[in-house]
Coordinates of C-alpha atoms and ligand atoms in Angstrom, one line a residue:
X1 CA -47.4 217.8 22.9
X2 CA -48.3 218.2 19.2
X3 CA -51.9 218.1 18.7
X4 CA -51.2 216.6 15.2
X5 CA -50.8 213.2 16.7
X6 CA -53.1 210.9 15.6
X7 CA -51.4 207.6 15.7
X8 CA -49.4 205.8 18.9
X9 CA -47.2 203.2 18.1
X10 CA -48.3 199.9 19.7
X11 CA -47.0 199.5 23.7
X12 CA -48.5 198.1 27.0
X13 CA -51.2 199.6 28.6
X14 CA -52.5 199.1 32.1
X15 CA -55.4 200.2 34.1
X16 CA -53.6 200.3 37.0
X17 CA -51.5 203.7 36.9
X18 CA -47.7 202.8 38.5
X19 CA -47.5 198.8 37.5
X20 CA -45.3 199.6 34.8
X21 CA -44.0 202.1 36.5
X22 CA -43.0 199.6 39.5
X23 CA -41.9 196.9 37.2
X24 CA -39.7 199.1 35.3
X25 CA -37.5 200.0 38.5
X26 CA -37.6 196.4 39.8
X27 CA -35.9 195.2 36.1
X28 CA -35.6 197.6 33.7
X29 CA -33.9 195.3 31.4
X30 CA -36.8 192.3 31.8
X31 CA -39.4 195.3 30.8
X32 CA -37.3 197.1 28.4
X33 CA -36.5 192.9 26.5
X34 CA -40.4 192.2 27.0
X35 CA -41.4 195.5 25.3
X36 CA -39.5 195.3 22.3
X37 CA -39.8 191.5 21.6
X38 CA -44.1 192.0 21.8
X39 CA -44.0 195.6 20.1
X40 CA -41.6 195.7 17.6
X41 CA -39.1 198.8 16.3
X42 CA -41.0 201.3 17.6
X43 CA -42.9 200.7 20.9
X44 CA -44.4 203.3 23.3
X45 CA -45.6 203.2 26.7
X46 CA -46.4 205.8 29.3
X47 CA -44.7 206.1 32.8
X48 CA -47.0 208.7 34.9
X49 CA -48.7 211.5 33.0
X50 CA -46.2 213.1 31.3
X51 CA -43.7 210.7 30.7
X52 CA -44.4 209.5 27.2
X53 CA -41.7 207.3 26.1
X54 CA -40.8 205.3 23.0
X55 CA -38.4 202.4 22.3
X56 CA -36.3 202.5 19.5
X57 CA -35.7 198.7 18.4
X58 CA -34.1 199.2 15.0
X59 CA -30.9 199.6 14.1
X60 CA -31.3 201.5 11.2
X61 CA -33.8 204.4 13.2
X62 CA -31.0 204.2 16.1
X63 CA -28.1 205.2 13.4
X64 CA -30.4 207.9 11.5
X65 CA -31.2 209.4 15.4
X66 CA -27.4 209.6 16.7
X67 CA -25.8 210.0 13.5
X68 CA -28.1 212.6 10.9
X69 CA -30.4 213.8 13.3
X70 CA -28.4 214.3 16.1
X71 CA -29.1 217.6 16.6
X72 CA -33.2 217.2 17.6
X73 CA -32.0 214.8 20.4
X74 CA -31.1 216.4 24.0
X75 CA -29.7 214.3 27.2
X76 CA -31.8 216.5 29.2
X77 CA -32.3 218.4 32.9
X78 CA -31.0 215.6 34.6
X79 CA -27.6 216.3 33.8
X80 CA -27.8 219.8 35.5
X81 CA -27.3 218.1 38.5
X82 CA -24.2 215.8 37.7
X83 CA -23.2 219.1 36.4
X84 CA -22.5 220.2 40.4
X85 CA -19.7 217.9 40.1
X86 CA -18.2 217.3 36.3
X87 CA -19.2 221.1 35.1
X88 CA -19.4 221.1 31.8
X89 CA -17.5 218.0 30.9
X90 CA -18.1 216.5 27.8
X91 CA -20.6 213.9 29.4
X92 CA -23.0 216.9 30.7
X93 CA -23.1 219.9 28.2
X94 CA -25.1 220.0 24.8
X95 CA -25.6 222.0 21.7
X96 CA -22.7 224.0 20.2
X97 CA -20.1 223.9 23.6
X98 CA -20.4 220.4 23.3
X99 CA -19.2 220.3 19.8
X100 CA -16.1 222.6 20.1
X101 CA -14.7 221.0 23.1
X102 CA -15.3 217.6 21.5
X103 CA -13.4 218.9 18.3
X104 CA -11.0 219.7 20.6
X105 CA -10.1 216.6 22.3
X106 CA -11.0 214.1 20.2
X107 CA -8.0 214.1 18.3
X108 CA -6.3 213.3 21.8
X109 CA -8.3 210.0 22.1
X110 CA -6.9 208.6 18.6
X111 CA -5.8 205.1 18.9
X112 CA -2.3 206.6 18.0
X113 CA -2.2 208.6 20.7
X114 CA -3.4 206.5 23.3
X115 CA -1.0 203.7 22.5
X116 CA 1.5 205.2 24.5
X117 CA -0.5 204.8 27.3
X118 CA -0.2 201.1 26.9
X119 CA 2.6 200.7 29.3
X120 CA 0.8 201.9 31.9
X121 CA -2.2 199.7 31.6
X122 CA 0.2 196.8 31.5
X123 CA 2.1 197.5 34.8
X124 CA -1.0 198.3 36.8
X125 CA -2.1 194.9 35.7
X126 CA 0.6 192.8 36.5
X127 CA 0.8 194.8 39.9
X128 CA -3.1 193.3 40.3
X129 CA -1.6 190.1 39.0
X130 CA 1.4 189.8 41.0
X131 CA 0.0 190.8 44.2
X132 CA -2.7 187.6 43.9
X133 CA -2.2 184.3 45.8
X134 CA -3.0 181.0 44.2
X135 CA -6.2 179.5 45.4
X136 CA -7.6 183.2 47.2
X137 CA -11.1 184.5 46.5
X138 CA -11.6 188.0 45.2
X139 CA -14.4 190.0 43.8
X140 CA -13.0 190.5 40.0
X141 CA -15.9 193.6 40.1
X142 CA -14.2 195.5 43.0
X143 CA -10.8 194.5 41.7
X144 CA -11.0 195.8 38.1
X145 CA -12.8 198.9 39.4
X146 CA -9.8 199.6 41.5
X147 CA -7.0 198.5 38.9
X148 CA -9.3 201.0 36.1
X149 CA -9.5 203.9 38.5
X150 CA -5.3 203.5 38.9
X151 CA -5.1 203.7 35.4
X152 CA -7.3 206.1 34.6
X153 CA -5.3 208.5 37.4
X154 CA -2.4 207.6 35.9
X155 CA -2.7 208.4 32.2
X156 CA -4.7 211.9 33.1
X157 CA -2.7 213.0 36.2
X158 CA 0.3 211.4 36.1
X159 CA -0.9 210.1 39.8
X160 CA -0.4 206.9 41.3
X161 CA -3.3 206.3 43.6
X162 CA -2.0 203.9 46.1
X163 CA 1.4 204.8 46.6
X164 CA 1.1 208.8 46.1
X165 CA -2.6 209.5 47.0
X166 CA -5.0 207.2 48.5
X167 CA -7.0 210.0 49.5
X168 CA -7.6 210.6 45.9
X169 CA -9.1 207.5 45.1
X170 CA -11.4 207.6 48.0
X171 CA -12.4 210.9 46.9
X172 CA -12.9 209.4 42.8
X173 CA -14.8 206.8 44.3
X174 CA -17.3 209.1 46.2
X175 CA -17.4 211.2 43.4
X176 CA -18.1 208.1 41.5
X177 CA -20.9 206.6 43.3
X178 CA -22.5 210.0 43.7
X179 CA -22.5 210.3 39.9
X180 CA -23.9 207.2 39.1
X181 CA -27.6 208.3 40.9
X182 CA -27.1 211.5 38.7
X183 CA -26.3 210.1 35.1
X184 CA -28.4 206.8 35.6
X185 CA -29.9 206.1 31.7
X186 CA -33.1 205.7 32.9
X187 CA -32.9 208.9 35.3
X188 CA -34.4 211.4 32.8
X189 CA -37.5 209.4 32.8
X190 CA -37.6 208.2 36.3
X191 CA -37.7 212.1 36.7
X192 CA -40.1 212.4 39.9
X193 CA -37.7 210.5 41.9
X194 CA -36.4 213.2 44.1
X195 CA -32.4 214.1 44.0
X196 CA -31.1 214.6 46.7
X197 CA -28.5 217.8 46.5
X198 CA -24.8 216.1 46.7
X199 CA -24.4 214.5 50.3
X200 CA -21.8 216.1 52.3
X201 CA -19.3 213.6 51.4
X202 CA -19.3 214.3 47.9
X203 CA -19.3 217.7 48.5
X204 CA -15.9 217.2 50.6
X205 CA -14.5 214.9 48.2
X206 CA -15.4 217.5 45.0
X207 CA -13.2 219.8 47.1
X208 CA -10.4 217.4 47.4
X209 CA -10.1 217.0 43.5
X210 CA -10.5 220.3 42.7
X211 CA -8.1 221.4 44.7
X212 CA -5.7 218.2 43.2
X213 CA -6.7 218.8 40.0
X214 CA -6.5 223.2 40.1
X215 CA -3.0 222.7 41.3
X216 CA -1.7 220.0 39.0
X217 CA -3.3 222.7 36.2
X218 CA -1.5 225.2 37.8
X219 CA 1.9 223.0 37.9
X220 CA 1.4 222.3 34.5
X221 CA 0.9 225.9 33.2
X222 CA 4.2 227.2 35.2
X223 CA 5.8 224.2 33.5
X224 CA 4.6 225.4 29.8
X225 CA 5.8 229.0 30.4
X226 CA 9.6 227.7 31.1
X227 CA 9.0 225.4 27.8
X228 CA 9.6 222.5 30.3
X229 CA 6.6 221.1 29.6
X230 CA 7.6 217.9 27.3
X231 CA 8.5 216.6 30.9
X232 CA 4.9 215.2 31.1
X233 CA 3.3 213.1 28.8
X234 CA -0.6 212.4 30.6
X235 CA -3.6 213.5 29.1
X236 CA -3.7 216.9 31.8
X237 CA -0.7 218.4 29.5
X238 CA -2.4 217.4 26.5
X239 CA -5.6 219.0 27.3
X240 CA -3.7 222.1 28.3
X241 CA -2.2 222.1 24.7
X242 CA -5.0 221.2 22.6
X243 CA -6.1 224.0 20.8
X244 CA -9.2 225.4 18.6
X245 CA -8.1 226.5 15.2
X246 CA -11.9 228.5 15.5
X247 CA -11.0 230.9 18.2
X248 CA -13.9 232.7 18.7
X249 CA -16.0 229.3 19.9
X250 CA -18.4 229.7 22.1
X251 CA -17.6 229.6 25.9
X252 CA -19.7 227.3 27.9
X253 CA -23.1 228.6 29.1
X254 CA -22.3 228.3 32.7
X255 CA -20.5 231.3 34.1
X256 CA -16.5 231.3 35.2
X257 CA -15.3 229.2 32.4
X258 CA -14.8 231.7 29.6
X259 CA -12.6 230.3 27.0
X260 CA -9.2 231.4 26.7
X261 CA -8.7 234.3 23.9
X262 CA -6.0 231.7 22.2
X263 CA -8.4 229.2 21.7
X264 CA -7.2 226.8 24.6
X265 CA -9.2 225.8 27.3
X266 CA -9.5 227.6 30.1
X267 CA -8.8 226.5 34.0
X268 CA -12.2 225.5 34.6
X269 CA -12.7 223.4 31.5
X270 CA -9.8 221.5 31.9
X271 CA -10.7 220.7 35.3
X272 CA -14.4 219.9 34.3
X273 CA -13.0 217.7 31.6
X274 CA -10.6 216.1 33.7
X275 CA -13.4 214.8 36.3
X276 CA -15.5 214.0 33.3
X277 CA -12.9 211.2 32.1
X278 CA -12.3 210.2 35.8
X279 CA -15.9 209.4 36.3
X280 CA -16.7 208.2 32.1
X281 CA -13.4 206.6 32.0
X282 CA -13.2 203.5 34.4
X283 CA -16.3 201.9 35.5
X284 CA -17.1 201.1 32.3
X285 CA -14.2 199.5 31.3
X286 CA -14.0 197.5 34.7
X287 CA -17.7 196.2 34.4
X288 CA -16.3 194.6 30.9
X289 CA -14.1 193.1 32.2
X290 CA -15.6 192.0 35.1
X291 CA -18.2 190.2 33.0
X292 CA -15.5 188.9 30.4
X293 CA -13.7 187.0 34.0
X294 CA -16.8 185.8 34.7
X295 CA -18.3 184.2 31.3
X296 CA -14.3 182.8 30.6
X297 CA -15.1 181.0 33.7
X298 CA -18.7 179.7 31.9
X299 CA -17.2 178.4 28.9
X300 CA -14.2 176.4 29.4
X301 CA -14.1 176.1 25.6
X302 CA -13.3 179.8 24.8
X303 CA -11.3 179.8 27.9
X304 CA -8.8 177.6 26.2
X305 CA -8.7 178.8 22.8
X306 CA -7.9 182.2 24.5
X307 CA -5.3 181.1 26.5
X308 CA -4.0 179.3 23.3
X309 CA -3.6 182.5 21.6
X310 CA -1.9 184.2 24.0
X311 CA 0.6 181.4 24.9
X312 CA 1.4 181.6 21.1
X313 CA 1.5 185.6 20.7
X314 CA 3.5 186.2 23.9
X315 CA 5.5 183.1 24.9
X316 CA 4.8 180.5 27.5
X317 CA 7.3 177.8 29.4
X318 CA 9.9 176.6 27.1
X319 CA 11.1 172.5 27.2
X320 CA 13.5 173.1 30.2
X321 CA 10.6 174.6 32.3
X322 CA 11.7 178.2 32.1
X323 CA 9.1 181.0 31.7
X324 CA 9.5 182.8 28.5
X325 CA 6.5 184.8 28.3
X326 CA 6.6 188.5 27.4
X327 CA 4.7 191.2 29.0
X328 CA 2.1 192.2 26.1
X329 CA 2.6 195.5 24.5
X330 CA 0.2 197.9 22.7
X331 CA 2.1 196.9 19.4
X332 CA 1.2 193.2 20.1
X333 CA -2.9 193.5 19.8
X334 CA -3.3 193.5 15.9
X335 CA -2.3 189.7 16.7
X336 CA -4.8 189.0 20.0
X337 CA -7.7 188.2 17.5
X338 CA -9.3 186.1 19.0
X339 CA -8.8 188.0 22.6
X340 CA -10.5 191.2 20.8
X341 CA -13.4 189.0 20.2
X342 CA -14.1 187.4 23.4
X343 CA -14.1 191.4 24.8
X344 CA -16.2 192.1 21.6
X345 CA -18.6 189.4 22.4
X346 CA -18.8 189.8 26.2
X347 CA -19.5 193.6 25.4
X348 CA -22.9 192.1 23.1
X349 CA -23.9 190.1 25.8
X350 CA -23.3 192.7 29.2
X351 CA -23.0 195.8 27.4
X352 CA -21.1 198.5 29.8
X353 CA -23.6 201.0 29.2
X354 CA -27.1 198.9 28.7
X355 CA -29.1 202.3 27.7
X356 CA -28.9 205.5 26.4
X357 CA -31.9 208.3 26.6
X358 CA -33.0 211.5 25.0
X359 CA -35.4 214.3 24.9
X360 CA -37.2 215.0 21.7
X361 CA -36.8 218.8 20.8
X362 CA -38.9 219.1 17.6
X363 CA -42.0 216.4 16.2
X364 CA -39.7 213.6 14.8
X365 CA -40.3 211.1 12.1
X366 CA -39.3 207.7 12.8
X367 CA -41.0 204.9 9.8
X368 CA -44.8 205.4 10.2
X369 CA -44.9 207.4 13.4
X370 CA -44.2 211.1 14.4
X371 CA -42.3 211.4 18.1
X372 CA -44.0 214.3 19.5
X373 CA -40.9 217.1 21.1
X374 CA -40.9 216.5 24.8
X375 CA -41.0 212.8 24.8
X376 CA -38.6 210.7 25.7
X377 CA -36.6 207.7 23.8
X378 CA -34.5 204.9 24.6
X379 CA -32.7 203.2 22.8
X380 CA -31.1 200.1 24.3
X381 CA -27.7 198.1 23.9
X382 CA -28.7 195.3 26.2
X383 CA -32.1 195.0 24.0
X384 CA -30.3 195.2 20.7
X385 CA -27.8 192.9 21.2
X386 CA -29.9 189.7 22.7
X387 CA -32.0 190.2 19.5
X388 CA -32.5 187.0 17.1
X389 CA -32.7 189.0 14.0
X390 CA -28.9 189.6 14.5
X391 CA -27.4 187.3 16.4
X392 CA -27.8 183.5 16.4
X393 CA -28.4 181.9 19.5
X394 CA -28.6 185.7 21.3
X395 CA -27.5 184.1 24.8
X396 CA -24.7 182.0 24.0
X397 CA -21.5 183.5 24.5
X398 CA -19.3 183.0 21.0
X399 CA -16.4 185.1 20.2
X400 CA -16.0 183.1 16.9
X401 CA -19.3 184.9 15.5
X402 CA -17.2 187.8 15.5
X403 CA -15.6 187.0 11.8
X404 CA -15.1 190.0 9.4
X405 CA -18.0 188.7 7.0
X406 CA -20.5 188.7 10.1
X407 CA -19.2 192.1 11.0
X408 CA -19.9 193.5 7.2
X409 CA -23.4 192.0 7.3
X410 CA -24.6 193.3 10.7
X411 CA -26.6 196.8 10.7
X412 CA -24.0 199.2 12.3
X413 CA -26.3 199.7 15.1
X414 CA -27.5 196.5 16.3
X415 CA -24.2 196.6 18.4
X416 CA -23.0 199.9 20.1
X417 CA -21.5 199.4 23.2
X418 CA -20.0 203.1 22.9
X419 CA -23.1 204.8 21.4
X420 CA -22.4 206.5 18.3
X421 CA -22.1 209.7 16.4
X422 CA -21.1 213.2 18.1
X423 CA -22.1 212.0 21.1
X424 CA -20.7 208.5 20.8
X425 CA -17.5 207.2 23.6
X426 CA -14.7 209.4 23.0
X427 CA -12.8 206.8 24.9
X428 CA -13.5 204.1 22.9
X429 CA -9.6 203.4 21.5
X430 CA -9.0 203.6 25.6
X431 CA -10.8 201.5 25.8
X432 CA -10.1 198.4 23.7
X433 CA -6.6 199.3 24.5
X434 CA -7.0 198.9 27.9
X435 CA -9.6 196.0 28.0
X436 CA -7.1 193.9 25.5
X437 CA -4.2 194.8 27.2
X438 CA -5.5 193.8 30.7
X439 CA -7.4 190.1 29.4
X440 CA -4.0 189.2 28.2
X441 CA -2.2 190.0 31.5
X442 CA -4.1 188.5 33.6
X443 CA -5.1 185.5 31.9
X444 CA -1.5 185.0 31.3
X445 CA -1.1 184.0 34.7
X446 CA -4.7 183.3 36.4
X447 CA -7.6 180.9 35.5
X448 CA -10.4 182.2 37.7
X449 CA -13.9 180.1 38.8
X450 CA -16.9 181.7 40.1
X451 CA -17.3 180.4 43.7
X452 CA -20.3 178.2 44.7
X453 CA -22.5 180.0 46.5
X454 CA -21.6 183.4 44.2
X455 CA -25.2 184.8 42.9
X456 CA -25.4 186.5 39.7
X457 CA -28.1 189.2 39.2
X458 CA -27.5 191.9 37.0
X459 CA -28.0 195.2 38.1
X460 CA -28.4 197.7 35.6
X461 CA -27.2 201.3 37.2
X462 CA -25.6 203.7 35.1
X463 CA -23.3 201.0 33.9
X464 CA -24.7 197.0 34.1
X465 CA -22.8 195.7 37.2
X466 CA -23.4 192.1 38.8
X467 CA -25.5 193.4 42.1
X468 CA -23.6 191.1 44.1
X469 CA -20.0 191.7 43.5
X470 CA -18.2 188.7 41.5
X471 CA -16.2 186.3 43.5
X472 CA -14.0 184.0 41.8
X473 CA -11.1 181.7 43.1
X474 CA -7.8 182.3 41.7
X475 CA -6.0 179.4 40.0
X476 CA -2.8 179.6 38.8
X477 CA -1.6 179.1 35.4
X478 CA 2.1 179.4 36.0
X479 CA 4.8 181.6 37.6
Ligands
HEM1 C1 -15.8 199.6 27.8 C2 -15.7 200.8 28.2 C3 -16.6 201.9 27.8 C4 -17.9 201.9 27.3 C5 -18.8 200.7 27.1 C6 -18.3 203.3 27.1 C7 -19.6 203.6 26.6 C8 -20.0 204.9 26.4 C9 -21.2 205.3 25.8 C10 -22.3 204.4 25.3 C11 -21.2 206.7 25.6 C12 -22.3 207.5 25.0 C13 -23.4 207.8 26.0 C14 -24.6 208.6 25.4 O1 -24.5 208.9 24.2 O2 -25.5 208.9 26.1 C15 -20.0 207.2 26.2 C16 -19.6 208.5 26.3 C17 -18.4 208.9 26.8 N1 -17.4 208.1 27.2 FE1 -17.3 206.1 27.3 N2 -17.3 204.1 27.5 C18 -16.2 203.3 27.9 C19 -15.0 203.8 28.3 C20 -14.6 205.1 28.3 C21 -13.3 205.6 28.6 C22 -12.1 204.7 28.9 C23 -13.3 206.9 28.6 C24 -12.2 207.9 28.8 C25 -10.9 207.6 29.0 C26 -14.7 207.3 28.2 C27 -15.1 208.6 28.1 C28 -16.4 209.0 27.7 C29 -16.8 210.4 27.5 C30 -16.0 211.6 27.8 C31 -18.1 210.3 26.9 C32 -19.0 211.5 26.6 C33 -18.7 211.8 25.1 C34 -19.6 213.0 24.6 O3 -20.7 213.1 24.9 O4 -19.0 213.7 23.7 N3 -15.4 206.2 28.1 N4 -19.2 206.1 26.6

């Protein structure tokens, strides 16, 4: 710690050592709301004696910390350990690696580009849809995390995970649930919980993707040398093509991944960035939705002004009883306005991923204060978009706030569902894609309610997931 610290920004205190501690990992989000609404932008608490920690609760610090001043912010040792199974994926390296690979592939995350995924997300839905009986219960949750993960397999690997390789998505899953205790937000300052190293299940199901994913890679390359290669269209051949213009970038720090001399990636990147969009790319985007299902279900209001627009945008029963709806297409979201918004608005309310931590390398300035290098800050979605400075009536669920004045007013960071800055959700056009695309499938067809006895409790993991599934009866809103 710098000893030129003279002043503490203001923060609970207890005398007994551990009760924040405890109430922290009993409801993170409860402390987290509490803390900001007593202490203000900048609050400060300690959790054990080393864990010095501050909350960031303005929008404006949040921007200057992920946007300017990136550079003095680090996820941290945590991530060593998810680094057993991604590598060095995007999601787990730092510094100047990072920045070359994400120059790399950003350009293969452009809306543009993942348009033509659009089909795909579309007939994975209605093969959700279709296979759904009027009047059933399902668990939205488990059901969107399944229909996400096809996707997801599908645009990277050209895979089909039920009918080609259900061994696959068992092995995701594992992969998946292993992750999630590695990468949790709050991990990096929960740091005395031990980690265990990776159960032997993940350990076989690692092998299982590898030796998938090595062998697609090596598929692909044989493809690329007979100039065949146009054949496939997933995001594995377009990672194998991307290509540095700077090739003398740095190789990652780990050992076996040396960049290729023509500044492509090599084996081992591809495959580490391939399991890094596995695991970044669907639970997020199924926990959205799973949340959207179940506040549509809330507010019978919005319910029907959404179904409104998209009976108007893609057809519904003509006079003689016919069905004339269309199956929605990428080209057809510019018109889903008010669709965009609900997904916007259930994103403020149960935002995907509900914090995001850092290390402080060097002393950092933030308004009156100076962050001393090794603490820790959070900076929270969940916190920052319940807050009544910028949104009316926090806890009411409104897509029509969403208008483009509101929008222009709001400080940028008082809502970022997909962080921000170098670091920020390289998936982000995915995902709106996807999340449109998929709300206007189903609710095409289905009208879902919440069963009786169903519990909500959120239960803010790695992503914010309802802790006891989500099960909704199925109604039917025509053929
Ligand atoms: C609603 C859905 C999603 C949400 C809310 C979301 C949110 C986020 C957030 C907040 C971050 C930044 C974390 C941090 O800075 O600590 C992030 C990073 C990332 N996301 Fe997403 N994400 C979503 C969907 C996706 C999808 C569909 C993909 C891939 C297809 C993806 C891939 C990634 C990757 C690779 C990173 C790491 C980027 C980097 O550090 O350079 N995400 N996401």
């Amino acid at each position: 710690m710098s000893s030129e610290i003279t002043k503490y920004p203001p923060g609970p205190t207890y005398k007994m050592p551990g009760k924040l501690i405890r109430q922290f990992i009993h409801d993170p989000i409860k402390t987290l709301s509490t803390i900001s609404q007593k202490y203000g932008d900048v609050a400060y608490f300690k959790l054990g004696p080393k864990q010095h920690v501050y909350l960031i609760n303005n929008p404006d610090y949040i921007e200057k910390m992920l946007i300017y001043d990136h550079r003095n912010f680090k996820k941290g040792k945590r991530l060593q350990i998810a680094k057993s199974l991604l590598g060095e994926g995007l999601v787990t390296s730092e510094g100047d690696f990072h920045n070359r690979q994400r120059r790399l592939i950003q350009p293969i995350f452009h809306s543009r580009q993942i348009m033509t995924y659009g089909k795909i997300m579309t007939d994975y839905a209605i093969r959700f849809r279709d296979r759904w009986k009027n009047e059933d219960t399902i668990d939205i949750s488990q059901e969107m995390m399944e229909l996400t993960l096809g996707i997801i397999c599908k645009s990277v690997l050209n895979y089909d995970v039920e009918s080609e390789a259900k061994q696959v998505g068992k092995a995701l899953t594992t992969t998946r649930n292993y992750s999630r205790r590695l990468q949790s937000p709050i991990g990096h300052i929960l740091d005395k919980i031990p980690i265990l190293p990776a159960p032997r299940g993940a350990r076989k199901a690692k092998k299982e993707l590898d030796s998938l994913v090595y062998g697609l890679i090596s598929d692909r390359r044989h493809h690329q040398q007979e100039s065949d290669n146009n054949h496939y269209d997933d995001l594995l051949s377009r990672l194998l093509e991307a290509q540095d213009s700077n090739l003398a970038g740095p190789a990652p720090p780990s050992s076996g991944g040396a960049q290729s001399s023509n500044g492509k990636m090599s084996d081992k990147q591809v495959r580490d960035e391939v399991m890094t969009i596995f695991i970044a790319g669907h639970e997020t985007t199924a926990n959205a939705l799973t949340w959207t299902f179940y506040l549509l279900s809330q507010y019978p209001d919005v319910e029907k002004k959404l179904h409104d627009e998209i009976d108007s945008v893609l057809g519904t029963i003509d006079e003689n009883g016919n069905d004339v709806s269309k199956i929605p297409t990428a080209e057809d979201i510019p018109k889903l306005q008010y669709t965009e918004k609900v997904l916007r608005e259930s994103m403020r309310l149960y935002p995907p991923v509900w914090t995001m931590g850092r290390y402080v390398e060097n002393d950092y300035h933030v308004g009156e204060y100076t962050i001393p290098a090794g603490s820790s800050i959070l900076m929270s979605q969940y916190v920052m978009h319940h807050d009544p400075r910028y949104y009316k009536e926090p806890e009411q669920f409104n897509p029509d706030r969403w208008t483009e004045e509101f929008k222009a007013r709001l400080p940028r960071f008082s809502y970022f569902p997909f962080g921000g800055g170098i670091r920020g959700c390289i998936g982000e056009p995915f995902a709106w894609i996807e999340g449109t695309l998929i709300i206007a499938t189903i609710v095409q067809k289905w009208t879902m309610r919440l069963i009786p006895d169903q519990r909500i409790k959120l239960d803010p993991a790695i992503t914010l997931r309802p802790k006891y599934g989500m099960k909704m009866k199925l109604i039917r809103r025509k053929s």
